[in-house]
CSV table of C-alpha atoms in Angstrom, one decimal:
chain,number,residue,atom,x,y,z
A,1,MET,CA,78.4,102.6,94.0
A,2,ILE,CA,81.6,102.5,92.0
A,3,PRO,CA,83.9,99.5,92.9
A,4,ARG,CA,87.2,100.5,94.5
A,5,SER,CA,90.2,99.7,92.4
A,6,PRO,CA,92.7,97.5,94.3
A,7,CYS,CA,95.4,99.9,93.3
A,8,ASP,CA,94.5,103.3,94.7
A,9,LEU,CA,95.5,106.5,93.0
A,10,ALA,CA,98.5,107.1,95.3
A,11,PHE,CA,99.9,103.6,94.6
A,12,ARG,CA,99.3,104.1,90.9
A,13,GLU,CA,101.1,107.4,90.8
A,14,LYS,CA,104.1,106.0,92.8
A,15,ALA,CA,104.2,103.0,90.6
A,16,ILE,CA,104.4,105.2,87.5
A,17,GLN,CA,107.2,107.2,89.2
A,18,ASN,CA,109.0,103.9,89.9
A,19,GLY,CA,109.0,102.8,86.2
A,20,TYR,CA,105.8,100.8,86.0
A,21,ASP,CA,103.5,101.2,83.0
A,22,ASP,CA,99.7,100.6,82.6
A,23,THR,CA,100.3,97.0,81.7
A,24,ALA,CA,102.1,96.3,85.0
A,25,ILE,CA,99.5,98.2,87.0
A,26,SER,CA,96.8,96.2,85.3
A,27,PHE,CA,98.7,93.0,86.3
A,28,PHE,CA,98.7,94.1,90.0
A,29,GLU,CA,95.0,95.0,89.8
A,30,GLN,CA,94.2,91.6,88.3
A,31,VAL,CA,96.0,89.7,91.0
A,32,LEU,CA,94.6,92.0,93.8
A,33,ASN,CA,91.1,91.6,92.5
A,34,ASP,CA,91.5,87.9,93.2
A,35,HIS,CA,93.1,88.5,96.6
A,36,ALA,CA,91.0,91.3,98.1
A,37,GLU,CA,92.5,90.8,101.6
A,38,ILE,CA,95.9,91.9,100.3
A,39,GLN,CA,97.1,95.5,100.8
A,40,VAL,CA,99.8,96.9,98.5
A,41,ARG,CA,102.2,99.9,98.8
A,42,MET,CA,105.3,101.1,97.1
A,43,GLY,CA,108.7,100.8,98.8
A,44,ARG,CA,112.4,100.5,98.3
A,45,LYS,CA,112.3,96.8,97.5
A,46,TYR,CA,109.9,93.9,97.1
A,47,ALA,CA,108.9,92.5,100.5
A,48,PHE,CA,106.0,91.0,102.4
A,49,ARG,CA,104.9,92.6,105.6
A,50,PRO,CA,102.6,90.4,107.7
A,51,PRO,CA,99.8,89.9,107.9
A,52,LYS,CA,98.7,90.9,104.4
A,53,THR,CA,100.8,93.7,102.9
A,54,ILE,CA,103.0,93.5,99.8
A,55,VAL,CA,105.6,96.1,99.3
A,56,VAL,CA,106.4,96.7,95.6
A,57,GLY,CA,109.9,97.9,94.8
A,58,PRO,CA,111.0,99.9,91.8
A,59,PHE,CA,110.5,98.4,88.4
A,60,GLU,CA,112.4,95.2,87.6
A,61,PRO,CA,111.9,93.1,84.5
A,62,SER,CA,110.8,90.1,86.7
A,63,TYR,CA,108.3,92.2,88.7
A,64,GLN,CA,105.5,89.8,88.1
A,65,LEU,CA,107.4,86.8,89.6
A,66,LEU,CA,108.6,89.0,92.5
A,67,PHE,CA,105.1,90.1,93.2
A,68,LEU,CA,103.7,86.6,93.1
A,69,HIS,CA,106.5,85.5,95.4
A,70,GLU,CA,105.5,88.0,98.0
A,71,LEU,CA,101.8,87.0,97.5
A,72,GLY,CA,103.1,83.4,98.2
A,73,HIS,CA,104.2,84.5,101.6
A,74,ALA,CA,100.7,85.9,102.3
A,75,ILE,CA,98.9,82.8,101.1
A,76,SER,CA,101.1,80.7,103.4
A,77,SER,CA,100.4,83.1,106.3
A,78,HIS,CA,104.1,83.6,106.9
A,79,HIS,CA,104.7,85.8,109.9
A,80,ASN,CA,108.1,85.2,111.5
A,81,TYR,CA,110.7,82.6,111.6
A,82,LYS,CA,112.8,81.5,114.5
A,83,THR,CA,115.8,79.8,113.1
A,84,ASP,CA,117.8,80.7,110.0
A,85,VAL,CA,116.9,77.3,108.4
A,86,GLU,CA,113.2,78.2,108.9
A,87,ARG,CA,113.8,81.4,107.0
A,88,LEU,CA,115.1,79.5,104.0
A,89,LYS,CA,112.2,77.1,104.3
A,90,ILE,CA,109.6,79.8,104.1
A,91,GLU,CA,111.4,81.4,101.1
A,92,VAL,CA,111.2,78.0,99.3
A,93,GLU,CA,107.5,77.7,100.2
A,94,ALA,CA,106.8,81.2,98.9
A,95,TRP,CA,108.6,80.5,95.6
A,96,SER,CA,106.6,77.2,95.3
A,97,ASN,CA,103.4,79.2,95.7
A,98,ALA,CA,104.7,81.7,93.1
A,99,ARG,CA,105.2,79.0,90.6
A,100,LYS,CA,101.5,77.9,91.0
A,101,LEU,CA,100.3,81.5,90.8
A,102,ALA,CA,102.4,82.1,87.7
A,103,LYS,CA,100.6,79.3,85.9
A,104,LEU,CA,97.3,80.8,87.0
A,105,TYR,CA,98.1,84.3,85.8
A,106,GLY,CA,100.0,83.3,82.6
A,107,VAL,CA,103.4,84.5,83.9
A,108,GLU,CA,106.5,82.9,82.5
A,109,ILE,CA,108.4,81.0,85.2
A,110,ASP,CA,112.1,81.8,85.1
A,111,GLU,CA,113.5,79.0,87.1
A,112,GLU,CA,117.0,80.5,86.9
A,113,SER,CA,115.8,83.7,88.5
A,114,ILE,CA,114.0,81.8,91.2
A,115,GLN,CA,117.1,79.8,92.0
A,116,SER,CA,119.2,82.9,92.0
A,117,GLU,CA,116.9,84.5,94.5
A,118,LEU,CA,117.1,81.4,96.7
A,119,ASP,CA,120.8,81.3,96.3
A,120,THR,CA,121.0,84.6,98.2
A,121,TYR,CA,119.4,82.9,101.2
A,122,ARG,CA,121.5,79.8,100.8
A,123,ASP,CA,124.7,81.8,100.6
A,124,TRP,CA,123.7,83.9,103.6
A,125,LEU,CA,122.9,80.8,105.6
A,126,HIS,CA,126.2,79.1,104.6
A,127,GLN,CA,128.2,82.2,105.5
A,128,LYS,CA,126.4,82.7,108.8
A,129,SER,CA,126.8,79.0,109.8
A,130,ARG,CA,130.5,78.8,109.0
A,131,CYS,CA,132.7,78.6,112.1
A,132,PRO,CA,135.2,81.5,112.0
A,133,LYS,CA,137.8,79.4,113.8
A,134,CYS,CA,138.0,76.1,111.9
A,135,GLY,CA,135.6,76.7,108.9
A,136,LEU,CA,133.3,73.8,109.6
A,137,THR,CA,129.5,74.3,109.3
A,138,ARG,CA,128.0,75.1,112.7
A,139,PHE,CA,124.5,74.2,113.8
A,140,GLN,CA,121.9,76.5,115.2
A,141,THR,CA,120.1,75.5,118.4
A,142,PRO,CA,116.6,76.5,119.6
A,143,ASP,CA,118.2,79.3,121.6
A,144,LEU,CA,119.3,80.7,118.2
A,145,LEU,CA,123.0,80.4,118.9
A,146,TYR,CA,125.4,78.6,116.5
A,147,HIS,CA,127.7,75.9,117.8
A,148,CYS,CA,130.7,74.3,116.1
A,149,PRO,CA,130.9,70.5,116.4
A,150,LEU,CA,134.7,70.7,116.5
A,151,CYS,CA,135.6,73.8,118.6
A,152,ASP,CA,132.2,74.8,120.0
A,153,GLN,CA,132.6,78.5,118.9
A,154,ILE,CA,129.5,80.5,119.4
């Protein structure tokens, strides 16, 4: 019996159409051989789809780190988040996993890129939590609503 490649022919063809070369596909295969439970498919952008699917976006120079970040979500069994702060927390955890995996697979860790990715979530959270009336930072309660400590704008 011939062992099945973790990157099937359809994925391989779509990866090539999206700018990936044989070296990149070999990287995906190497990682997926070590994580046989993970499914992979091409999409518009890198993403993790619970419970075990990584969506690979079009080629980016930091594709290895992005892929390992999404794998970090799978390793942590991330599913959903309730509060916006929880979302930031799981992103930080996935990047922490990506750092460890990068060492394992010999991928250069670009801390600036990681912080830039995390900044998108930090900026999103800051913008979302800012009170539109007075500008103070609001807090999110378990009912997922934001409350301003000064003017109680929801």
